[in-house]
PDB file of C-alpha atoms and ligand atoms in Angstrom:
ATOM      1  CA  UNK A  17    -135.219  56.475 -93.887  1.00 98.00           C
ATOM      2  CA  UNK A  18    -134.019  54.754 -97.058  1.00 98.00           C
ATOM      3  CA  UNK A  19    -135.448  52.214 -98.701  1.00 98.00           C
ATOM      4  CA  UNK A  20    -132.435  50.181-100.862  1.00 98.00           C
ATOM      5  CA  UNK A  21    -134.295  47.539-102.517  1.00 98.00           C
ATOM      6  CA  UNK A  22    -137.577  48.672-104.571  1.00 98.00           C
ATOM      7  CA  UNK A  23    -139.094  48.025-108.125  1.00 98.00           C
ATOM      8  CA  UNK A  24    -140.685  51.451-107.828  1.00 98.00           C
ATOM      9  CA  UNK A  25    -139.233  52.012-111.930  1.00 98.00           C
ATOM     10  CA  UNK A  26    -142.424  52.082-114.253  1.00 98.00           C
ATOM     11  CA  UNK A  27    -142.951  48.900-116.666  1.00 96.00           C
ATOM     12  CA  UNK A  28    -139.617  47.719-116.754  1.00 96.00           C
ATOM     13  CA  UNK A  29    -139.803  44.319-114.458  1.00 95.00           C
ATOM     14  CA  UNK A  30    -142.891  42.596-112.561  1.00 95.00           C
ATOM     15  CA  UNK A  31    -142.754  46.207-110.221  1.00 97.00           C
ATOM     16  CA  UNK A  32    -144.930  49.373-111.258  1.00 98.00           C
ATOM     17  CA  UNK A  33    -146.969  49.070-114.380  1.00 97.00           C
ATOM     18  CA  UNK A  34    -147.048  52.592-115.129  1.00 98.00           C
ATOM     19  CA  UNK A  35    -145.965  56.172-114.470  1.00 98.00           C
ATOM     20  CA  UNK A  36    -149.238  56.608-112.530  1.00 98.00           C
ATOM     21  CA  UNK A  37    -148.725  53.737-110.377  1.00 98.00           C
ATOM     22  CA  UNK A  38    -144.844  54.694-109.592  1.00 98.00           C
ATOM     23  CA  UNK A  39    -146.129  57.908-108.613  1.00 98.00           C
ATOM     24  CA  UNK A  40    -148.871  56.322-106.157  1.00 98.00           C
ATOM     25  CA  UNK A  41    -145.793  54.055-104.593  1.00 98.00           C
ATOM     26  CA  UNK A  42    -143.429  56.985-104.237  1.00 98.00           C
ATOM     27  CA  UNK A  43    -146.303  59.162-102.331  1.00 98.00           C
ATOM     28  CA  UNK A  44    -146.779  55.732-100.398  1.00 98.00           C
ATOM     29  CA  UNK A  45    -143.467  55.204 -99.339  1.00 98.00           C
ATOM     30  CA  UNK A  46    -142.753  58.880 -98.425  1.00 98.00           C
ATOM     31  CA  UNK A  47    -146.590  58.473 -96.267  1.00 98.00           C
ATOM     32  CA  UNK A  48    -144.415  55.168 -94.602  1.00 98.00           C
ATOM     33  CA  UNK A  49    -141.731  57.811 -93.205  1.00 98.00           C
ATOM     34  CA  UNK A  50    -139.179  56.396 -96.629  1.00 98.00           C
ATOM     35  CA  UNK A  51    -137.707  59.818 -98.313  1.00 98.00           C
ATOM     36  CA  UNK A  52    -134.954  58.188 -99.855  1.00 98.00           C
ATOM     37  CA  UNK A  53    -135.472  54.857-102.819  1.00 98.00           C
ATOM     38  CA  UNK A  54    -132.889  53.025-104.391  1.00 98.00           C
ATOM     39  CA  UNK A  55    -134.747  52.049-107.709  1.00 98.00           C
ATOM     40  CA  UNK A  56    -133.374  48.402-108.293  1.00 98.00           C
ATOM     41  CA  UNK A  57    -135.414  46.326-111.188  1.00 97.00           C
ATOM     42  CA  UNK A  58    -134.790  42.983-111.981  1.00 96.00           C
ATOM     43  CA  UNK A  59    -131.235  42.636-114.213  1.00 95.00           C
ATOM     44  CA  UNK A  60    -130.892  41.399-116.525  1.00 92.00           C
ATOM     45  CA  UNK A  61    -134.355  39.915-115.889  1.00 86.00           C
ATOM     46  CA  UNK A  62    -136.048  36.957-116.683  1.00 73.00           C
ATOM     47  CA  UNK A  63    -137.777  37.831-120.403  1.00 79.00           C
ATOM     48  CA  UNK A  64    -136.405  36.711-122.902  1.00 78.00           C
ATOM     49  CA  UNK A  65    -134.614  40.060-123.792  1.00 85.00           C
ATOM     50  CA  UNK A  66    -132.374  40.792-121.416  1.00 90.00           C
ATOM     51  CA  UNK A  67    -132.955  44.243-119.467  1.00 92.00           C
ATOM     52  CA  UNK A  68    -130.067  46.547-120.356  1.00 93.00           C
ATOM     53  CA  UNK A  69    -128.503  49.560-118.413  1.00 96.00           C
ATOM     54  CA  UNK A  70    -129.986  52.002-121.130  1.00 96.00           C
ATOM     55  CA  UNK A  71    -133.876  50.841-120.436  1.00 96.00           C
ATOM     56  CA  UNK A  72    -133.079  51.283-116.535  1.00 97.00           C
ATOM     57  CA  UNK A  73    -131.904  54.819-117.185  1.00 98.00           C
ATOM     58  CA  UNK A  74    -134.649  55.796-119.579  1.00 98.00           C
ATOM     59  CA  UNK A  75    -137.190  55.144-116.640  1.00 98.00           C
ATOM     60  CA  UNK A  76    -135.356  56.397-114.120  1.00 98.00           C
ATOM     61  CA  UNK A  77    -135.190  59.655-115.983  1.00 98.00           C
ATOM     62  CA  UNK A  78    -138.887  59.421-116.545  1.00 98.00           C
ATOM     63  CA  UNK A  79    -139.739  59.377-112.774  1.00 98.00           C
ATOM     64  CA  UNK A  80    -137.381  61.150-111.565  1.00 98.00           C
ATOM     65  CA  UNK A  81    -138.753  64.117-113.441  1.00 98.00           C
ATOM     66  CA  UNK A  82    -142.301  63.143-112.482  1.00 98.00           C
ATOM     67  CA  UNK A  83    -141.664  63.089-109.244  1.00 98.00           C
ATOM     68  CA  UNK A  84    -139.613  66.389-109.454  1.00 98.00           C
ATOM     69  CA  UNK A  85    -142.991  67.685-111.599  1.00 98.00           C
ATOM     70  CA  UNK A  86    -145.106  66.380-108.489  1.00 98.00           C
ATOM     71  CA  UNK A  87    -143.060  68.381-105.924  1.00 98.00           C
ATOM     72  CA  UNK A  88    -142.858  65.211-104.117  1.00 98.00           C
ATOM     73  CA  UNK A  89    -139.213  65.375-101.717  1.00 98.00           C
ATOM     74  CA  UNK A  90    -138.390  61.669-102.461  1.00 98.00           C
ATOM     75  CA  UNK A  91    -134.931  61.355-103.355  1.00 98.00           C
ATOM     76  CA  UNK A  92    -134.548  58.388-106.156  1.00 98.00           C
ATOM     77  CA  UNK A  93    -131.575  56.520-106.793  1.00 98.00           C
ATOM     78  CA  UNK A  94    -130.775  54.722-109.766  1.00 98.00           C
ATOM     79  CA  UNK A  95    -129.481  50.692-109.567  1.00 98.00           C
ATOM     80  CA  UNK A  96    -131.046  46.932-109.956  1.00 98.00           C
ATOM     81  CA  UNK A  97    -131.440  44.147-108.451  1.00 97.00           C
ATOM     82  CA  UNK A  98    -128.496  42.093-110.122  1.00 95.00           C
ATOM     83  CA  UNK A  99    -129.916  38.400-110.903  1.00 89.00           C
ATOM     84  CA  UNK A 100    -127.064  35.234-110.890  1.00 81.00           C
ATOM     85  CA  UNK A 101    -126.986  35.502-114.815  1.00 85.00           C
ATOM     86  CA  UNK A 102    -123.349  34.675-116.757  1.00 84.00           C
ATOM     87  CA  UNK A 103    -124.111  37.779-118.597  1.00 88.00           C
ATOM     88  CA  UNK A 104    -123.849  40.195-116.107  1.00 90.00           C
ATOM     89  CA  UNK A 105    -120.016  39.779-115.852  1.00 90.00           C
ATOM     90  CA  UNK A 106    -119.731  39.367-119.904  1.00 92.00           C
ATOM     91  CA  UNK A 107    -120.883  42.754-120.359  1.00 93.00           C
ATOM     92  CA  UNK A 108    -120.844  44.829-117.067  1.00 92.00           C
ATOM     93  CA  UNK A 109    -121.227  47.621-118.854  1.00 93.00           C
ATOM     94  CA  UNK A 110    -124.934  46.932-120.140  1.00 94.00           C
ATOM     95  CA  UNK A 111    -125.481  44.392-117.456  1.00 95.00           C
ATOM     96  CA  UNK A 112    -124.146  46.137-114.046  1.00 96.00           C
ATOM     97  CA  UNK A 113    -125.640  49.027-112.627  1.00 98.00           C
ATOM     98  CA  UNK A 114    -124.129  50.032-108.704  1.00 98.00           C
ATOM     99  CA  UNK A 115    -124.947  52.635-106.653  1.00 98.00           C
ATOM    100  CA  UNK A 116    -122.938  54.690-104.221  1.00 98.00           C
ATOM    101  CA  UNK A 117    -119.644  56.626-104.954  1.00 96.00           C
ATOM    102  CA  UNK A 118    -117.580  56.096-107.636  1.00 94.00           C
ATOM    103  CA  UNK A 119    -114.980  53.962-106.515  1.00 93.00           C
ATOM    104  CA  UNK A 120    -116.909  52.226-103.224  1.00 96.00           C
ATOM    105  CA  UNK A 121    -120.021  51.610-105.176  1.00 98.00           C
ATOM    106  CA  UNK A 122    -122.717  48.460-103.729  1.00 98.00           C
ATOM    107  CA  UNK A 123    -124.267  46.058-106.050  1.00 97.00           C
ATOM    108  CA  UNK A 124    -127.357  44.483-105.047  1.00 98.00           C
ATOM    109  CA  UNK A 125    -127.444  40.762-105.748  1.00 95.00           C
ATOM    110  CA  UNK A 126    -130.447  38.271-105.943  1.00 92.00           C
ATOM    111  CA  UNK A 127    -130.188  35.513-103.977  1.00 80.00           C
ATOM    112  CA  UNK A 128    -131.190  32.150-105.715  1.00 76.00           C
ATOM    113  CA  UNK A 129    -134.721  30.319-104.620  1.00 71.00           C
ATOM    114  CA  UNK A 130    -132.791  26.881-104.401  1.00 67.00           C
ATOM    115  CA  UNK A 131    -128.930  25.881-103.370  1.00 65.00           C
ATOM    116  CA  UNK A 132    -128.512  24.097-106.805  1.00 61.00           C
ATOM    117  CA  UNK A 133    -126.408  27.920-108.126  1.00 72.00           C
ATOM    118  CA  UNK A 134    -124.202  28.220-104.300  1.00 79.00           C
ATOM    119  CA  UNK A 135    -120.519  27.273-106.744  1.00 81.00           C
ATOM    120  CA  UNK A 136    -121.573  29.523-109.127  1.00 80.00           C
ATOM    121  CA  UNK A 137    -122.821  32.430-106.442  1.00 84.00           C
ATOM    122  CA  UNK A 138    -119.046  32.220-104.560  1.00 87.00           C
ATOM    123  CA  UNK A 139    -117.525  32.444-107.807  1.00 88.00           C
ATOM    124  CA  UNK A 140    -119.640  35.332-109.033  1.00 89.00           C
ATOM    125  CA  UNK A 141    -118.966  37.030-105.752  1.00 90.00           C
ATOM    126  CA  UNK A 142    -115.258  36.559-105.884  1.00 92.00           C
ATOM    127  CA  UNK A 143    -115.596  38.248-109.334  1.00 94.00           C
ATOM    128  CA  UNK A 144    -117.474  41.042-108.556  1.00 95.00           C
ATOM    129  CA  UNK A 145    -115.227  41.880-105.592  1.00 95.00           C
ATOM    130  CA  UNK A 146    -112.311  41.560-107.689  1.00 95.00           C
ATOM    131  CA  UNK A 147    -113.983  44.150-109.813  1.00 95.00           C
ATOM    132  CA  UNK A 148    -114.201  46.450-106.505  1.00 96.00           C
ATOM    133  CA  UNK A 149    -117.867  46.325-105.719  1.00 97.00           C
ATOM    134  CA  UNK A 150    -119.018  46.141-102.547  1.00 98.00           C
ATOM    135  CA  UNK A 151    -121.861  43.572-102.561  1.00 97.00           C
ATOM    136  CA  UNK A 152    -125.584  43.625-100.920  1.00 98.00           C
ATOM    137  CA  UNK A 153    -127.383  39.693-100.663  1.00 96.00           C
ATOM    138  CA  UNK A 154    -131.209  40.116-101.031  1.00 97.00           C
ATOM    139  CA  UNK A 155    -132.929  38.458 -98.890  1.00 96.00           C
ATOM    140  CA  UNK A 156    -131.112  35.644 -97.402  1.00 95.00           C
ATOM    141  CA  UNK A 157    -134.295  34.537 -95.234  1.00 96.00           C
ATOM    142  CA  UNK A 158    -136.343  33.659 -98.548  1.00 94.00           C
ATOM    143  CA  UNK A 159    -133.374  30.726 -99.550  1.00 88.00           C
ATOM    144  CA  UNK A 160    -133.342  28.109 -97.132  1.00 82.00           C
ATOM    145  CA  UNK A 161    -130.640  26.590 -99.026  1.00 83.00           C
ATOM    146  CA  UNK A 162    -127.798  28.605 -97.962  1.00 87.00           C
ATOM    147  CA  UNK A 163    -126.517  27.992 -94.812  1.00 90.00           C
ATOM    148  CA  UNK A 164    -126.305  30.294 -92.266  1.00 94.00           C
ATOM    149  CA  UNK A 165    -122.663  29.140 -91.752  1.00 94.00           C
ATOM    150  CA  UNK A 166    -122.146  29.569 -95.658  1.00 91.00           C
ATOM    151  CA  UNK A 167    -123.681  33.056 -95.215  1.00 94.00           C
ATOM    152  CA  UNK A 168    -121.776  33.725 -92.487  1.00 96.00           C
ATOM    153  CA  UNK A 169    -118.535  32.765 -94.155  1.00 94.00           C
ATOM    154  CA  UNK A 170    -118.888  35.401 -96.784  1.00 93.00           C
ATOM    155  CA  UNK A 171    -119.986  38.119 -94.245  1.00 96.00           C
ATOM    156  CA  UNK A 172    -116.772  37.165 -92.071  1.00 96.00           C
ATOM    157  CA  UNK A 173    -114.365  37.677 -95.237  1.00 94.00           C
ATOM    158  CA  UNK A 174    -115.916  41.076 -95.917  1.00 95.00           C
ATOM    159  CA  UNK A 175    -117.437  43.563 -98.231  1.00 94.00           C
ATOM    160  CA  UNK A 176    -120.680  41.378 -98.165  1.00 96.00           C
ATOM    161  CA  UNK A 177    -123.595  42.442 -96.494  1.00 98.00           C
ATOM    162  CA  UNK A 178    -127.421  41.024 -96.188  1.00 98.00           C
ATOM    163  CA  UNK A 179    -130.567  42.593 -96.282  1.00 98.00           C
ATOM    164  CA  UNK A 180    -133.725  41.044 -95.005  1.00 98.00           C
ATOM    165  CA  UNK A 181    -136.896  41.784 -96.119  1.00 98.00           C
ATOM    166  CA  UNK A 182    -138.974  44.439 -93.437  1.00 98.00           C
ATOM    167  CA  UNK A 183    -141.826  42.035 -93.674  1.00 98.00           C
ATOM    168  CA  UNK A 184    -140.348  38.701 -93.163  1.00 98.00           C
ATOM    169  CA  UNK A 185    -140.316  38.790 -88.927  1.00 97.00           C
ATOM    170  CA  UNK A 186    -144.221  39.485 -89.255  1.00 96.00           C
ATOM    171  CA  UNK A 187    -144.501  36.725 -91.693  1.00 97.00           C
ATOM    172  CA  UNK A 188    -145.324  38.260 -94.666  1.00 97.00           C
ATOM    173  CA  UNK A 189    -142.949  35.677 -96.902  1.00 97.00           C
ATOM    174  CA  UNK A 190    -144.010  32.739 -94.471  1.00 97.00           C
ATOM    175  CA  UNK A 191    -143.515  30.442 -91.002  1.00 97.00           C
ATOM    176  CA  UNK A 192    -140.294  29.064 -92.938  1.00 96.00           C
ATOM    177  CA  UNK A 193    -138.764  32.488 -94.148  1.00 97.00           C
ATOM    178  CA  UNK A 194    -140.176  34.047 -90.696  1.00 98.00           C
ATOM    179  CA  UNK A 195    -138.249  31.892 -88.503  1.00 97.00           C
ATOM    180  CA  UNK A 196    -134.909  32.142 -90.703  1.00 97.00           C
ATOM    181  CA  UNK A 197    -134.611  36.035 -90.430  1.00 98.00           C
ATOM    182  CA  UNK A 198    -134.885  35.236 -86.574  1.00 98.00           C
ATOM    183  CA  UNK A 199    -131.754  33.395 -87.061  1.00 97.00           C
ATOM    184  CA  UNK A 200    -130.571  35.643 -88.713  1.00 98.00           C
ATOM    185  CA  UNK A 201    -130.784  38.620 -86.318  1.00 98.00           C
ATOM    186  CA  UNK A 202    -129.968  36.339 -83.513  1.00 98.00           C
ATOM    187  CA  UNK A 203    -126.552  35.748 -85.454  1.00 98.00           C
ATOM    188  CA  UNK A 204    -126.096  38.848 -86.413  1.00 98.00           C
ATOM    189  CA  UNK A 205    -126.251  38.606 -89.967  1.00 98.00           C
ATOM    190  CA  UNK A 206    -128.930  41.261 -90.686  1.00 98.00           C
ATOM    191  CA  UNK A 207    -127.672  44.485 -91.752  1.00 98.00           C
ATOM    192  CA  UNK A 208    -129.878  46.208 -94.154  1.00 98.00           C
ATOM    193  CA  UNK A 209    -133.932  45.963 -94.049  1.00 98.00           C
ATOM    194  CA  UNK A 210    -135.559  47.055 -96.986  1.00 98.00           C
ATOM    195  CA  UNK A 211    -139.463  46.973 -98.505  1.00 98.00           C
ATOM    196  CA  UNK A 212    -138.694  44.646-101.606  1.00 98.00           C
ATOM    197  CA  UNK A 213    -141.833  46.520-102.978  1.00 98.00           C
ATOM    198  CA  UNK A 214    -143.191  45.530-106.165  1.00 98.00           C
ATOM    199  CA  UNK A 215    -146.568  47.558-106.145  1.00 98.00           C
ATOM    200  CA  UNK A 216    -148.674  50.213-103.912  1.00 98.00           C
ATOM    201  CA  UNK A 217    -149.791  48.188-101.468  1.00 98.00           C
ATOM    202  CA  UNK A 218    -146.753  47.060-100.406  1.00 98.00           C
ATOM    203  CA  UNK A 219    -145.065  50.791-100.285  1.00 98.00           C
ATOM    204  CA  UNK A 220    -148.425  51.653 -97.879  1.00 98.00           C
ATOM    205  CA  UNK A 221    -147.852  48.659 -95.970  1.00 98.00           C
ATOM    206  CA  UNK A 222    -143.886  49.758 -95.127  1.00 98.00           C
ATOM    207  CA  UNK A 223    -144.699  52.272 -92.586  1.00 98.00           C
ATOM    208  CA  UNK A 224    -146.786  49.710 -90.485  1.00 98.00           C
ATOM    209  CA  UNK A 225    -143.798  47.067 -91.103  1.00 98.00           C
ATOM    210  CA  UNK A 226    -141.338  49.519 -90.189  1.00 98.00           C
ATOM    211  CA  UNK A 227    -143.724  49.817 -86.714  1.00 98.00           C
ATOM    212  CA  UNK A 228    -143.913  46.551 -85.968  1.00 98.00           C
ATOM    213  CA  UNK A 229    -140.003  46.372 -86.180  1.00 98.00           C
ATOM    214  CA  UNK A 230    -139.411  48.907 -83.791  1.00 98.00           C
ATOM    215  CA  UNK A 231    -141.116  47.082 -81.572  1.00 98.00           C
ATOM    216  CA  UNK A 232    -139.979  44.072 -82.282  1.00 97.00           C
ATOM    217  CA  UNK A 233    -136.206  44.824 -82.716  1.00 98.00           C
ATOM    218  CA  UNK A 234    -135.971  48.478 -80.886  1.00 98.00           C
ATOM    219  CA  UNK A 235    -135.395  51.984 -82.606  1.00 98.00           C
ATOM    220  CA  UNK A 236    -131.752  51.682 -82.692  1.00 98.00           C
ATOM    221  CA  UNK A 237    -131.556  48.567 -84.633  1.00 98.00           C
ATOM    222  CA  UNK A 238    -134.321  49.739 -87.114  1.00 98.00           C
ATOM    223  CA  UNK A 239    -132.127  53.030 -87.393  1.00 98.00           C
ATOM    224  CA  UNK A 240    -129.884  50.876 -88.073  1.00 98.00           C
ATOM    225  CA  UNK A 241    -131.086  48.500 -90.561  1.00 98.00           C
ATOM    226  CA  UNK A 242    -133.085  51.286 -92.328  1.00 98.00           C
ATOM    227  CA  UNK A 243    -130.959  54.756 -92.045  1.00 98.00           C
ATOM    228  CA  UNK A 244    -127.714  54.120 -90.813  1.00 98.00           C
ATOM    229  CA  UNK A 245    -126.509  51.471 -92.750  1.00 98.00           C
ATOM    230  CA  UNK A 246    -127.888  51.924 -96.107  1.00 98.00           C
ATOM    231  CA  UNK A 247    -126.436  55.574 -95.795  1.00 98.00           C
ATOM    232  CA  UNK A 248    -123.315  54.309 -95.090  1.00 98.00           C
ATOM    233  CA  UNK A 249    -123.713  52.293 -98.379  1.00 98.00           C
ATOM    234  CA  UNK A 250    -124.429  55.618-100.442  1.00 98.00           C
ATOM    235  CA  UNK A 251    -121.376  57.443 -98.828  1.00 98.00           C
ATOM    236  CA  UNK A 252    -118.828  54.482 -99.439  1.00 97.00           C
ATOM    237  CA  UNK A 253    -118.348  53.800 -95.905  1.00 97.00           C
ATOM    238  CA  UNK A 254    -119.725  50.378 -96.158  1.00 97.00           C
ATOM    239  CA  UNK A 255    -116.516  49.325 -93.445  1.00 95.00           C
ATOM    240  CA  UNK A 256    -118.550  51.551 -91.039  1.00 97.00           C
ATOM    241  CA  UNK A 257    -121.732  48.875 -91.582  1.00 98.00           C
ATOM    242  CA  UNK A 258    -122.319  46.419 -88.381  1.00 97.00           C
ATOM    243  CA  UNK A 259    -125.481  44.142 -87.985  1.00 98.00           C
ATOM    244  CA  UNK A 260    -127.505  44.474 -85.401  1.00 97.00           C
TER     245      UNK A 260
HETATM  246 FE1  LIG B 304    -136.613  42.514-105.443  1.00 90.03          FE
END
């Protein structure tokens, strides 16, 4: 199973600390039945220096061969989790980093707490689309504020999927968020789950989410959510991607 969304990257956002602890989450999320990450840290970030490209692939290199070193079979993908920031589309170069083919590649965008950004959000995802990016909304189920028609819109004109958080439907994020990603599946606006993981316990905690799910949802939809359509993502065949 892949895992797209994951701030498994050592001491670059509010994710891993250190080497040590990246390690610990990649042995975790491989014990949870994940064997493939996307690495996606917070970009640009919310410090007052804005994260760059460069930083992301210094610590990606740095795992990657630590994890290589460790013999673990985790396969780790470099991206971020792209924040609604101006400066991401003044300097895409520093400021975007996708994942996928060349070509088809996804971007992973943050979706805002509040509704006070949605004008800003359309016209950032018109741009990015322009740009040819196929574009991933992070948990929807966490932002009351956006409509599931307004969602629903978007996913309708396509190229624009959502991911929901694995842990939302057992209430890990709250009643509120709990009963939204029920809407959401009922509507069929989930396509991607992911662990969101920010630190071991969470990455331990996956393969027990990931249970729950199955039971919850069935095997085909978490094969779905969790394999299927997060593959089709890497391979630029994001037109093959249904919800469940
Ligand atoms: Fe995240």
């Amino acid at each position: 199973m892949i895992d797209i969304h994951c701030h498994i990257l050592p001491q670059i956002d509010d994710g891993s600390d250190s080497l040590e602890t990246s390690l610990a989450m990649a042995k975790a999320l491989l014990a949870s039945g994940i064997d493939e990450v996307i690495a996606t840290p917070h970009l640009p970030g919310l410090s007052l220096v804005p994260l760059k490209r460069e930083v992301i692939a210094n610590r990606y290199e740095l795992l990657s061969a630590a994890i290589k070193r460790e013999g673990l079979p985790l396969k780790l993908h470099m991206s971020a989790e792209h924040n609604l920031d101006p400066l991401i589309l003044q300097d895409v170069a520093s400021y975007i980093v996708p994942f996928g083919v060349p070509g088809e590649e996804a971007l992973l965008i943050e979706l805002p707490w509040t509704e006070v950004a949605k004008e800003r959000l359309s016209a950032m995802i018109f741009e990015l689309q322009s740009l040819g990016y196929t574009l991933v909304l992070a948990h929807p189920e966490r932002s009351p504020g956006y409509s599931l028609e307004w969602l629903s819109e978007r996913v309708s004109a396509g190229g624009f999927f959502l991911q929901i958080e694995a842990s939302s439907l057992g209430g890990y994020y709250g009643k509120k968020a709990q009963t939204r990603v029920r809407e959401l599946i009922d509507n069929h606006l989930a396509h991607l789950a992911a662990s969101d993981s920010h630190d071991v316990t969470m990455c331990a905690e996956f393969g027990a989410t990931i249970a729950a799910l199955k039971k919850e949802l069935g095997e085909k939809a978490v094969k779905k959510l969790l394999e299927d359509n997060p593959r089709a993502l890497l391979t630029g065949k994001s037109a093959d991607i249904t919800a469940i």
